[in-house]
Amino acid sequence: MASSISWIKQHRAAALFVVVFLAGMTVNALGAYTGQIWFDESYSVGLATKSFFDIWRIGAADVHPVLYYWMLHLVYLVCGKSILAMRLFSLVGTALLGLLGWTHIRKDYGNATGILFTFFVLLSPWGIQESVDVRMYSWAAVFTMVVLIYTARICRGLLDKEGFDGIDLSWWLIAFGFALASAYTHYYAAIGAFACMFVLLIVVVYAVAVHVSGAGKALRTFVIAALACVIAYLPWIHAMMSQVKGVSDEYWIEFYFPQTVYEFLEFPVRTVAINGIIKNHDSNPLGPLPGIAFYVLLLCVVVASVVYVVTLLTGIKNHQTRSAQLQHNWFVVGLSGKLSMPVCMLYSTSLLSAGLSVAIHQSIMQARYLSCILGAACLALAVLFAKLLEVCDSDSKAFTTRLLGKRALLAVAVVSYIILGGVNQVQICNASYDWYNWAVVDYYRDVVRAKDGSLLPVYAEGNIGDTIVAAAPLSMYVPEATITIPTEKLAYEAYTPSIELVDDVIAHAKTKHGRMIYVGNGADDHYAQEFARQIGATVVESKTFWRPYKSNMWTISILERS
């Protein structure tokens, strides 16, 4: 016991990191043990059961690249179609992102920034929202954060005294290798990686212009690595162009002004749950406290930003921050700075996604996608608030009162962040573990069987973009009951054979007699009634079920056709 206490005293930073990491991972793991899935997760599960080749073929018709699905396929090969295993796989990505705070951020930015980075990552409302989803976001965040770390290292190396000779070749390989992995995981991740590479290119070109040692080698290395990435991405280019066309023709994301703008500007804090709390739509045991914490946190970020800028400008004016790097062009040095790189990744991704939305006449702006660059947002927060501690340590005792105010500001920000992350996780867990989530599954499992035990025909027609939201998860819960849907969309082959794709579901249903089931998404049986009219059937019974998990309303109808 005494030796443990002694170790903690000698390694306070390491001990604090361990506490932050374990506490954060515990909070994130709370939502991993639900068997619930929603449409997007059901797609991940379904596609992961296919072969590597089929994942490429079918995934090319979806809206995301396929690297994550290949990774998830490996989990499937080991653990089978286990929702828990797939959720824990996402949680591993979250853990790795948090560990970067100690293994990399601490070494590059200092103990305080490293620990704060891990804290902001693991307690982020958006991070928690996606940490155990059976989706690619936690792993995309790892890939893009590695790109940011190593491109920043290369930039600093080029602007240092040693120039190219001070840069390890492995940094180039890691930076461009993970940029390629980012591009094959999610398009927002690709944009984030591109932003970092663009900054790196500016620094490399500047280094060549001012004759930094080995700058020519750096430029050749950049060009070769970039060409290698382009060549490695060529097999996916055709699929990407097809996906862009599909998105422009039939995508579902809508842009809401000013809500969407707020969600982007206030990432990674403003989630759907937090948004409900702010607008007083959702009740919580802490009453108005989370809403207050949200605005207090935003104020703390603004104040910390002002402190950071003032401190930086004062240091430059007083020649306190003069270094080999600051002898160079201030814009280039600033562009590759501690705060600039993560901010550039975060807001370049936001701006480019907005530009692409305008170009294809369809919004692709969804705050959830920014989870791919969660690390950049959290690093920016960590750098800002670590500066408060740096100022506190460097100022004289004459400013004790002012310093206490800065420490208090950090404490208030940390407490506010904990409140928001905690409330967000409570909301998630309440929805995930609500018993009523299973009511629709249990009902469907009962009615889909005839009295003799045989399975009834099941249909989902109407607006297939809506109906598949209910049909897809049910096809995973009760795979023995085949659901017939009318579509030629290759992407939905991920659900075969539990979902059968046909050209004309009406003609298919007209070959059946007796009782059948209709699965619909929404609060009424409008589609079921229309379907029954077209095939000459009657609706015997319709039941609507509210699923708290991901806020879905499903309607199951029993039809009779003579």
GROMACS .gro file of C-alpha atoms in nm, residues 131-531:
model
  401
  131SER     CA    1  -1.862   0.494  -2.886
  132VAL     CA    2  -2.054   0.164  -2.890
  133ASP     CA    3  -2.268   0.205  -3.201
  134VAL     CA    4  -2.206  -0.068  -3.456
  135ARG     CA    5  -2.074   0.192  -3.696
  136MET     CA    6  -1.740   0.321  -3.821
  137TYR     CA    7  -1.714   0.649  -3.631
  138SER     CA    8  -1.486   0.555  -3.339
  139TRP     CA    9  -1.235   0.390  -3.573
  140ALA     CA   10  -1.251   0.677  -3.822
  141ALA     CA   11  -1.170   0.912  -3.533
  142VAL     CA   12  -0.861   0.705  -3.450
  143PHE     CA   13  -0.740   0.710  -3.811
  144THR     CA   14  -0.787   1.086  -3.858
  145MET     CA   15  -0.627   1.165  -3.522
  146VAL     CA   16  -0.316   0.968  -3.615
  147VAL     CA   17  -0.301   1.165  -3.942
  148LEU     CA   18  -0.325   1.493  -3.750
  149ILE     CA   19  -0.056   1.393  -3.500
  150TYR     CA   20   0.198   1.284  -3.757
  151THR     CA   21   0.140   1.561  -4.011
  152ALA     CA   22   0.183   1.809  -3.724
  153ARG     CA   23   0.508   1.637  -3.626
  154ILE     CA   24   0.637   1.657  -3.983
  155CYS     CA   25   0.544   2.026  -4.005
  156ARG     CA   26   0.728   2.106  -3.683
  157GLY     CA   27   1.024   1.902  -3.798
  158LEU     CA   28   1.051   2.092  -4.126
  159LEU     CA   29   1.043   2.427  -3.947
  160ASP     CA   30   1.301   2.317  -3.691
  161LYS     CA   31   1.676   2.353  -3.717
  162GLU     CA   32   1.732   1.999  -3.842
  163GLY     CA   33   1.476   2.024  -4.123
  164PHE     CA   34   1.413   1.702  -4.314
  165ASP     CA   35   1.689   1.517  -4.126
  166GLY     CA   36   1.490   1.554  -3.804
  167ILE     CA   37   1.190   1.370  -3.945
  168ASP     CA   38   1.164   0.995  -3.906
  169LEU     CA   39   1.065   0.816  -4.229
  170SER     CA   40   0.803   0.623  -4.030
  171TRP     CA   41   0.618   0.952  -3.970
  172TRP     CA   42   0.557   0.989  -4.344
  173LEU     CA   43   0.446   0.627  -4.376
  174ILE     CA   44   0.210   0.651  -4.081
  175ALA     CA   45   0.062   0.986  -4.185
  176PHE     CA   46  -0.016   0.882  -4.542
  177GLY     CA   47  -0.106   0.524  -4.451
  178PHE     CA   48  -0.367   0.639  -4.203
  179ALA     CA   49  -0.488   0.906  -4.445
  180LEU     CA   50  -0.563   0.626  -4.690
  181ALA     CA   51  -0.734   0.428  -4.413
  182SER     CA   52  -0.942   0.737  -4.329
  183ALA     CA   53  -1.051   0.773  -4.692
  184TYR     CA   54  -1.157   0.408  -4.704
  185THR     CA   55  -1.357   0.441  -4.379
  186HIS     CA   56  -1.576   0.753  -4.416
  187TYR     CA   57  -1.585   1.052  -4.649
  188TYR     CA   58  -1.581   1.301  -4.360
  189ALA     CA   59  -1.267   1.124  -4.240
  190ALA     CA   60  -1.126   1.159  -4.592
  191ILE     CA   61  -1.197   1.533  -4.588
  192GLY     CA   62  -1.034   1.570  -4.245
  193ALA     CA   63  -0.723   1.385  -4.358
  194PHE     CA   64  -0.711   1.596  -4.675
  195ALA     CA   65  -0.719   1.915  -4.465
  196CYS     CA   66  -0.411   1.801  -4.270
  197MET     CA   67  -0.231   1.699  -4.589
  198PHE     CA   68  -0.307   2.039  -4.743
  199VAL     CA   69  -0.148   2.214  -4.445
  200LEU     CA   70   0.151   1.982  -4.475
  201LEU     CA   71   0.184   2.067  -4.845
  202ILE     CA   72   0.186   2.439  -4.767
  203VAL     CA   73   0.462   2.388  -4.510
  204VAL     CA   74   0.665   2.168  -4.747
  205VAL     CA   75   0.639   2.422  -5.032
  206TYR     CA   76   0.736   2.701  -4.793
  207ALA     CA   77   1.034   2.497  -4.673
  208VAL     CA   78   1.148   2.458  -5.033
  209ALA     CA   79   1.103   2.832  -5.097
  210VAL     CA   80   1.321   2.936  -4.801
  211HIS     CA   81   1.575   2.657  -4.856
  212VAL     CA   82   1.516   2.465  -4.535
  213SER     CA   83   1.762   2.178  -4.497
  214GLY     CA   84   1.639   1.875  -4.694
  215ALA     CA   85   1.325   2.055  -4.818
  216GLY     CA   86   1.365   1.908  -5.165
  217LYS     CA   87   1.367   1.558  -5.017
  218ALA     CA   88   1.055   1.645  -4.820
  219LEU     CA   89   0.875   1.759  -5.136
  220ARG     CA   90   0.973   1.441  -5.322
  221THR     CA   91   0.860   1.229  -5.027
  222PHE     CA   92   0.528   1.412  -5.014
  223VAL     CA   93   0.466   1.369  -5.388
  224ILE     CA   94   0.557   0.999  -5.386
  225ALA     CA   95   0.343   0.928  -5.078
  226ALA     CA   96   0.049   1.126  -5.220
  227LEU     CA   97   0.071   0.942  -5.553
  228ALA     CA   98   0.084   0.608  -5.372
  229CYS     CA   99  -0.235   0.701  -5.183
  230VAL     CA  100  -0.410   0.809  -5.503
  231ILE     CA  101  -0.313   0.485  -5.677
  232ALA     CA  102  -0.429   0.280  -5.377
  233TYR     CA  103  -0.761   0.469  -5.383
  234LEU     CA  104  -0.819   0.430  -5.756
  235PRO     CA  105  -1.011   0.100  -5.718
  236TRP     CA  106  -1.270   0.287  -5.511
  237ILE     CA  107  -1.302   0.598  -5.731
  238HIS     CA  108  -1.575   0.450  -5.952
  239ALA     CA  109  -1.775   0.339  -5.649
  240MET     CA  110  -1.731   0.683  -5.492
  241MET     CA  111  -1.863   0.859  -5.802
  242SER     CA  112  -2.164   0.626  -5.812
  243GLN     CA  113  -2.230   0.699  -5.445
  244VAL     CA  114  -2.211   1.073  -5.505
  245LYS     CA  115  -2.471   1.038  -5.781
  246GLY     CA  116  -2.690   0.827  -5.552
  247VAL     CA  117  -2.663   1.083  -5.275
  248SER     CA  118  -2.756   1.369  -5.507
  249ASP     CA  119  -3.058   1.175  -5.636
  250GLU     CA  120  -3.211   1.023  -5.323
  251TYR     CA  121  -3.032   1.109  -4.999
  252TRP     CA  122  -3.235   1.171  -4.687
  253ILE     CA  123  -3.040   1.427  -4.482
  254GLU     CA  124  -3.213   1.763  -4.447
  255PHE     CA  125  -3.053   2.096  -4.360
  256TYR     CA  126  -3.228   2.287  -4.083
  257PHE     CA  127  -3.127   2.647  -4.031
  258PRO     CA  128  -3.001   2.749  -3.781
  259GLN     CA  129  -3.007   2.415  -3.592
  260THR     CA  130  -2.766   2.233  -3.824
  261VAL     CA  131  -2.525   2.528  -3.807
  262TYR     CA  132  -2.537   2.525  -3.428
  263GLU     CA  133  -2.471   2.152  -3.418
  264PHE     CA  134  -2.161   2.194  -3.634
  265LEU     CA  135  -2.028   2.495  -3.446
  266GLU     CA  136  -2.091   2.336  -3.105
  267PHE     CA  137  -1.954   1.993  -3.185
  268PRO     CA  138  -1.865   1.773  -2.992
  269VAL     CA  139  -2.110   1.888  -2.722
  270ARG     CA  140  -2.450   1.944  -2.884
  271THR     CA  141  -2.602   1.601  -2.946
  272VAL     CA  142  -2.965   1.513  -3.011
  273ALA     CA  143  -3.012   1.446  -2.639
  274ILE     CA  144  -2.841   1.771  -2.535
  275ASN     CA  145  -3.041   1.960  -2.794
  276GLY     CA  146  -3.362   1.827  -2.638
  277ILE     CA  147  -3.246   1.934  -2.293
  278ILE     CA  148  -3.154   2.283  -2.413
  279LYS     CA  149  -3.498   2.329  -2.565
  280ASN     CA  150  -3.659   2.182  -2.251
  281HIS     CA  151  -3.819   1.905  -2.454
  282ASP     CA  152  -3.663   1.626  -2.251
  283SER     CA  153  -3.696   1.588  -1.877
  284ASN     CA  154  -3.399   1.484  -1.666
  285PRO     CA  155  -3.339   1.439  -1.293
  286LEU     CA  156  -3.107   1.741  -1.278
  287GLY     CA  157  -3.371   1.984  -1.399
  288PRO     CA  158  -3.230   2.296  -1.568
  289LEU     CA  159  -2.871   2.221  -1.458
  290PRO     CA  160  -2.759   2.049  -1.783
  291GLY     CA  161  -2.892   2.339  -1.990
  292ILE     CA  162  -2.702   2.582  -1.769
  293ALA     CA  163  -2.391   2.365  -1.791
  294PHE     CA  164  -2.411   2.375  -2.172
  295TYR     CA  165  -2.406   2.753  -2.193
  296VAL     CA  166  -2.149   2.784  -1.914
  297LEU     CA  167  -1.919   2.547  -2.104
  298LEU     CA  168  -1.955   2.751  -2.423
  299LEU     CA  169  -1.869   3.065  -2.228
  300CYS     CA  170  -1.564   2.893  -2.079
  301VAL     CA  171  -1.446   2.796  -2.428
  302VAL     CA  172  -1.482   3.155  -2.548
  303VAL     CA  173  -1.291   3.293  -2.248
  304ALA     CA  174  -1.020   3.026  -2.280
  305SER     CA  175  -0.984   3.116  -2.650
  306VAL     CA  176  -0.936   3.483  -2.563
  307VAL     CA  177  -0.677   3.393  -2.298
  308TYR     CA  178  -0.495   3.172  -2.548
  309VAL     CA  179  -0.477   3.439  -2.817
  310VAL     CA  180  -0.378   3.718  -2.577
  311THR     CA  181  -0.108   3.502  -2.417
  312LEU     CA  182   0.027   3.402  -2.758
  313LEU     CA  183   0.042   3.760  -2.887
  314THR     CA  184   0.196   3.887  -2.565
  315GLY     CA  185   0.462   3.618  -2.578
  316ILE     CA  186   0.553   3.706  -2.935
  317LYS     CA  187   0.563   4.079  -2.855
  318ASN     CA  188   0.791   4.022  -2.556
  319HIS     CA  189   1.007   3.775  -2.750
  320GLN     CA  190   0.930   3.509  -2.491
  321THR     CA  191   0.826   3.250  -2.748
  322ARG     CA  192   1.106   3.311  -2.994
  323SER     CA  193   1.235   2.981  -3.126
  324ALA     CA  194   1.383   2.840  -3.443
  325GLN     CA  195   1.032   2.797  -3.576
  326LEU     CA  196   0.924   3.157  -3.512
  327GLN     CA  197   1.207   3.286  -3.726
  328HIS     CA  198   1.001   3.164  -4.020
  329ASN     CA  199   0.691   3.313  -4.178
  330TRP     CA  200   0.436   3.372  -3.903
  331PHE     CA  201   0.144   3.248  -4.118
  332VAL     CA  202   0.310   2.916  -4.200
  333VAL     CA  203   0.416   2.861  -3.840
  334GLY     CA  204   0.072   2.954  -3.715
  335LEU     CA  205  -0.101   2.729  -3.967
  336SER     CA  206   0.086   2.426  -3.833
  337GLY     CA  207   0.059   2.533  -3.469
  338LYS     CA  208  -0.077   2.342  -3.172
  339LEU     CA  209  -0.425   2.489  -3.198
  340SER     CA  210  -0.434   2.562  -3.571
  341MET     CA  211  -0.399   2.204  -3.694
  342PRO     CA  212  -0.698   2.059  -3.505
  343VAL     CA  213  -0.909   2.368  -3.574
  344CYS     CA  214  -0.817   2.347  -3.942
  345MET     CA  215  -0.922   1.981  -3.957
  346LEU     CA  216  -1.248   2.048  -3.773
  347TYR     CA  217  -1.369   2.355  -3.959
  348SER     CA  218  -1.224   2.267  -4.300
  349THR     CA  219  -1.430   1.949  -4.282
  350SER     CA  220  -1.738   2.150  -4.191
  351LEU     CA  221  -1.685   2.404  -4.469
  352LEU     CA  222  -1.600   2.146  -4.733
  353SER     CA  223  -1.906   1.939  -4.644
  354ALA     CA  224  -2.115   2.254  -4.684
  355GLY     CA  225  -1.952   2.324  -5.020
  356LEU     CA  226  -2.012   1.971  -5.141
  357SER     CA  227  -2.375   1.996  -5.030
  358VAL     CA  228  -2.417   2.302  -5.249
  359ALA     CA  229  -2.234   2.136  -5.540
  360ILE     CA  230  -2.453   1.824  -5.546
  361HIS     CA  231  -2.773   2.009  -5.445
  362GLN     CA  232  -2.825   1.776  -5.148
  363SER     CA  233  -2.726   1.827  -4.787
  364ILE     CA  234  -2.464   1.588  -4.650
  365MET     CA  235  -2.424   1.796  -4.335
  366GLN     CA  236  -2.495   1.585  -4.030
  367ALA     CA  237  -2.321   1.649  -3.697
  368ARG     CA  238  -2.292   1.275  -3.634
  369TYR     CA  239  -2.046   1.254  -3.924
  370LEU     CA  240  -1.814   1.494  -3.743
  371SER     CA  241  -1.753   1.210  -3.498
  372CYS     CA  242  -1.498   1.096  -3.758
  373ILE     CA  243  -1.280   1.388  -3.649
  374LEU     CA  244  -1.372   1.386  -3.281
  375GLY     CA  245  -1.004   1.381  -3.187
  376ALA     CA  246  -0.940   1.714  -3.359
  377ALA     CA  247  -1.223   1.886  -3.171
  378CYS     CA  248  -1.106   1.742  -2.838
  379LEU     CA  249  -0.743   1.833  -2.902
  380ALA     CA  250  -0.848   2.192  -2.970
  381LEU     CA  251  -1.033   2.202  -2.638
  382ALA     CA  252  -0.738   2.041  -2.460
  383VAL     CA  253  -0.489   2.293  -2.601
  384LEU     CA  254  -0.711   2.586  -2.502
  385PHE     CA  255  -0.766   2.476  -2.145
  386ALA     CA  256  -0.410   2.352  -2.093
  387LYS     CA  257  -0.297   2.706  -2.172
  388LEU     CA  258  -0.480   2.821  -1.857
  389LEU     CA  259  -0.262   2.592  -1.647
  390GLU     CA  260   0.050   2.705  -1.833
  391VAL     CA  261  -0.036   3.068  -1.763
  392CYS     CA  262  -0.101   2.987  -1.398
  393ASP     CA  263   0.238   2.820  -1.362
  394SER     CA  264   0.431   3.096  -1.535
  395ASP     CA  265   0.273   3.410  -1.386
  396SER     CA  266   0.410   3.570  -1.073
  397LYS     CA  267   0.255   3.546  -0.728
  398ALA     CA  268   0.139   3.905  -0.758
  399PHE     CA  269  -0.141   3.786  -0.980
  400THR     CA  270  -0.269   3.516  -0.744
  401THR     CA  271  -0.630   3.630  -0.761
  402ARG     CA  272  -0.630   3.635  -1.137
  403LEU     CA  273  -0.467   3.293  -1.153
  404LEU     CA  274  -0.721   3.144  -0.917
  405GLY     CA  275  -0.984   3.275  -1.154
  406LYS     CA  276  -0.823   3.091  -1.443
  407ARG     CA  277  -0.801   2.769  -1.245
  408ALA     CA  278  -1.164   2.813  -1.146
  409LEU     CA  279  -1.253   2.861  -1.512
  410LEU     CA  280  -1.092   2.527  -1.596
  411ALA     CA  281  -1.269   2.359  -1.303
  412VAL     CA  282  -1.606   2.498  -1.411
  413ALA     CA  283  -1.546   2.381  -1.768
  414VAL     CA  284  -1.451   2.031  -1.651
  415VAL     CA  285  -1.756   2.002  -1.423
  416SER     CA  286  -1.988   2.132  -1.696
  417TYR     CA  287  -1.844   1.883  -1.944
  418ILE     CA  288  -1.889   1.596  -1.697
  419ILE     CA  289  -2.252   1.697  -1.640
  420LEU     CA  290  -2.326   1.706  -2.013
  421GLY     CA  291  -2.148   1.378  -2.086
  422GLY     CA  292  -2.314   1.210  -1.789
  423VAL     CA  293  -2.664   1.332  -1.870
  424ASN     CA  294  -2.617   1.233  -2.232
  425GLN     CA  295  -2.518   0.879  -2.129
  426VAL     CA  296  -2.809   0.852  -1.887
  427GLN     CA  297  -3.046   0.945  -2.171
  428ILE     CA  298  -2.882   0.687  -2.398
  429CYS     CA  299  -2.897   0.410  -2.138
  430ASN     CA  300  -3.256   0.489  -2.048
  431ALA     CA  301  -3.353   0.453  -2.413
  432SER     CA  302  -3.129   0.151  -2.480
  433TYR     CA  303  -3.237  -0.062  -2.185
  434ASP     CA  304  -3.606   0.027  -2.183
  435TRP     CA  305  -3.802  -0.302  -2.184
  436TYR     CA  306  -4.048  -0.159  -2.434
  437ASN     CA  307  -3.785  -0.182  -2.707
  438TRP     CA  308  -3.853  -0.556  -2.715
  439ALA     CA  309  -4.233  -0.523  -2.729
  440VAL     CA  310  -4.241  -0.483  -3.108
  441VAL     CA  311  -3.991  -0.767  -3.155
  442ASP     CA  312  -4.185  -1.003  -2.930
  443TYR     CA  313  -4.512  -0.915  -3.100
  444TYR     CA  314  -4.362  -0.961  -3.446
  445ARG     CA  315  -4.206  -1.292  -3.346
  446ASP     CA  316  -4.550  -1.414  -3.227
  447VAL     CA  317  -4.766  -1.299  -3.518
  448VAL     CA  318  -4.525  -1.405  -3.793
  449ARG     CA  319  -4.599  -1.772  -3.715
  450ALA     CA  320  -4.922  -1.944  -3.814
  451LYS     CA  321  -5.105  -2.176  -3.575
  452ASP     CA  322  -4.932  -2.477  -3.727
  453GLY     CA  323  -4.592  -2.318  -3.665
  454SER     CA  324  -4.520  -2.227  -4.025
  455LEU     CA  325  -4.394  -1.879  -4.112
  456LEU     CA  326  -4.630  -1.629  -4.273
  457PRO     CA  327  -4.524  -1.419  -4.572
  458VAL     CA  328  -4.401  -1.074  -4.464
  459TYR     CA  329  -4.403  -0.761  -4.680
  460ALA     CA  330  -4.274  -0.406  -4.656
  461GLU     CA  331  -4.371  -0.177  -4.941
  462GLY     CA  332  -4.488   0.185  -4.952
  463ASN     CA  333  -4.200   0.432  -4.935
  464ILE     CA  334  -3.913   0.184  -4.911
  465GLY     CA  335  -3.679   0.454  -4.778
  466ASP     CA  336  -3.900   0.475  -4.468
  467THR     CA  337  -4.018   0.115  -4.447
  468ILE     CA  338  -3.670  -0.035  -4.452
  469VAL     CA  339  -3.603   0.145  -4.123
  470ALA     CA  340  -3.835  -0.102  -3.951
  471ALA     CA  341  -3.789  -0.401  -4.179
  472ALA     CA  342  -3.409  -0.413  -4.161
  473PRO     CA  343  -3.371  -0.449  -3.781
  474LEU     CA  344  -3.661  -0.695  -3.765
  475SER     CA  345  -3.488  -0.906  -4.029
  476MET     CA  346  -3.194  -0.930  -3.789
  477TYR     CA  347  -3.401  -1.004  -3.479
  478VAL     CA  348  -3.613  -1.270  -3.651
  479PRO     CA  349  -3.404  -1.378  -3.954
  480GLU     CA  350  -3.605  -1.697  -4.010
  481ALA     CA  351  -3.904  -1.489  -4.130
  482THR     CA  352  -3.816  -1.356  -4.477
  483ILE     CA  353  -3.934  -1.000  -4.544
  484THR     CA  354  -4.010  -0.919  -4.909
  485ILE     CA  355  -3.943  -0.563  -5.020
  486PRO     CA  356  -3.963  -0.398  -5.366
  487THR     CA  357  -3.624  -0.264  -5.463
  488GLU     CA  358  -3.343  -0.310  -5.710
  489LYS     CA  359  -3.097  -0.125  -5.488
  490LEU     CA  360  -2.783  -0.337  -5.462
  491ALA     CA  361  -2.694  -0.198  -5.118
  492TYR     CA  362  -2.986  -0.383  -4.960
  493GLU     CA  363  -2.834  -0.716  -5.057
  494ALA     CA  364  -2.658  -0.680  -4.724
  495TYR     CA  365  -2.981  -0.811  -4.568
  496THR     CA  366  -3.024  -1.118  -4.785
  497PRO     CA  367  -3.145  -1.387  -4.731
  498SER     CA  368  -3.355  -1.258  -4.439
  499ILE     CA  369  -3.481  -0.987  -4.674
  500GLU     CA  370  -3.586  -1.084  -5.025
  501LEU     CA  371  -3.553  -0.818  -5.294
  502VAL     CA  372  -3.812  -0.829  -5.574
  503ASP     CA  373  -3.903  -0.601  -5.863
  504ASP     CA  374  -4.278  -0.604  -5.799
  505VAL     CA  375  -4.389  -0.678  -5.443
  506ILE     CA  376  -4.757  -0.638  -5.536
  507ALA     CA  377  -4.736  -0.916  -5.793
  508HIS     CA  378  -4.546  -1.128  -5.545
  509ALA     CA  379  -4.811  -1.079  -5.274
  510LYS     CA  380  -5.095  -1.162  -5.516
  511THR     CA  381  -4.961  -1.514  -5.541
  512LYS     CA  382  -5.026  -1.563  -5.166
  513HIS     CA  383  -5.352  -1.638  -4.988
  514GLY     CA  384  -5.455  -1.633  -4.626
  515ARG     CA  385  -5.282  -1.440  -4.352
  516MET     CA  386  -4.975  -1.224  -4.412
  517ILE     CA  387  -4.779  -0.955  -4.222
  518TYR     CA  388  -4.697  -0.602  -4.325
  519VAL     CA  389  -4.409  -0.414  -4.159
  520GLY     CA  390  -4.408  -0.036  -4.164
  521ASN     CA  391  -4.225   0.259  -4.011
  522GLY     CA  392  -4.435   0.534  -3.857
  523ALA     CA  393  -4.729   0.596  -3.630
  524ASP     CA  394  -5.009   0.461  -3.851
  525ASP     CA  395  -5.094   0.184  -4.095
  526HIS     CA  396  -5.138   0.407  -4.400
  527TYR     CA  397  -4.896   0.204  -4.613
  528ALA     CA  398  -5.047  -0.124  -4.493
  529GLN     CA  399  -5.397  -0.010  -4.589
  530GLU     CA  400  -5.280   0.097  -4.936
  531PHE     CA  401  -5.091  -0.229  -4.979
   0.00000   0.00000   0.00000
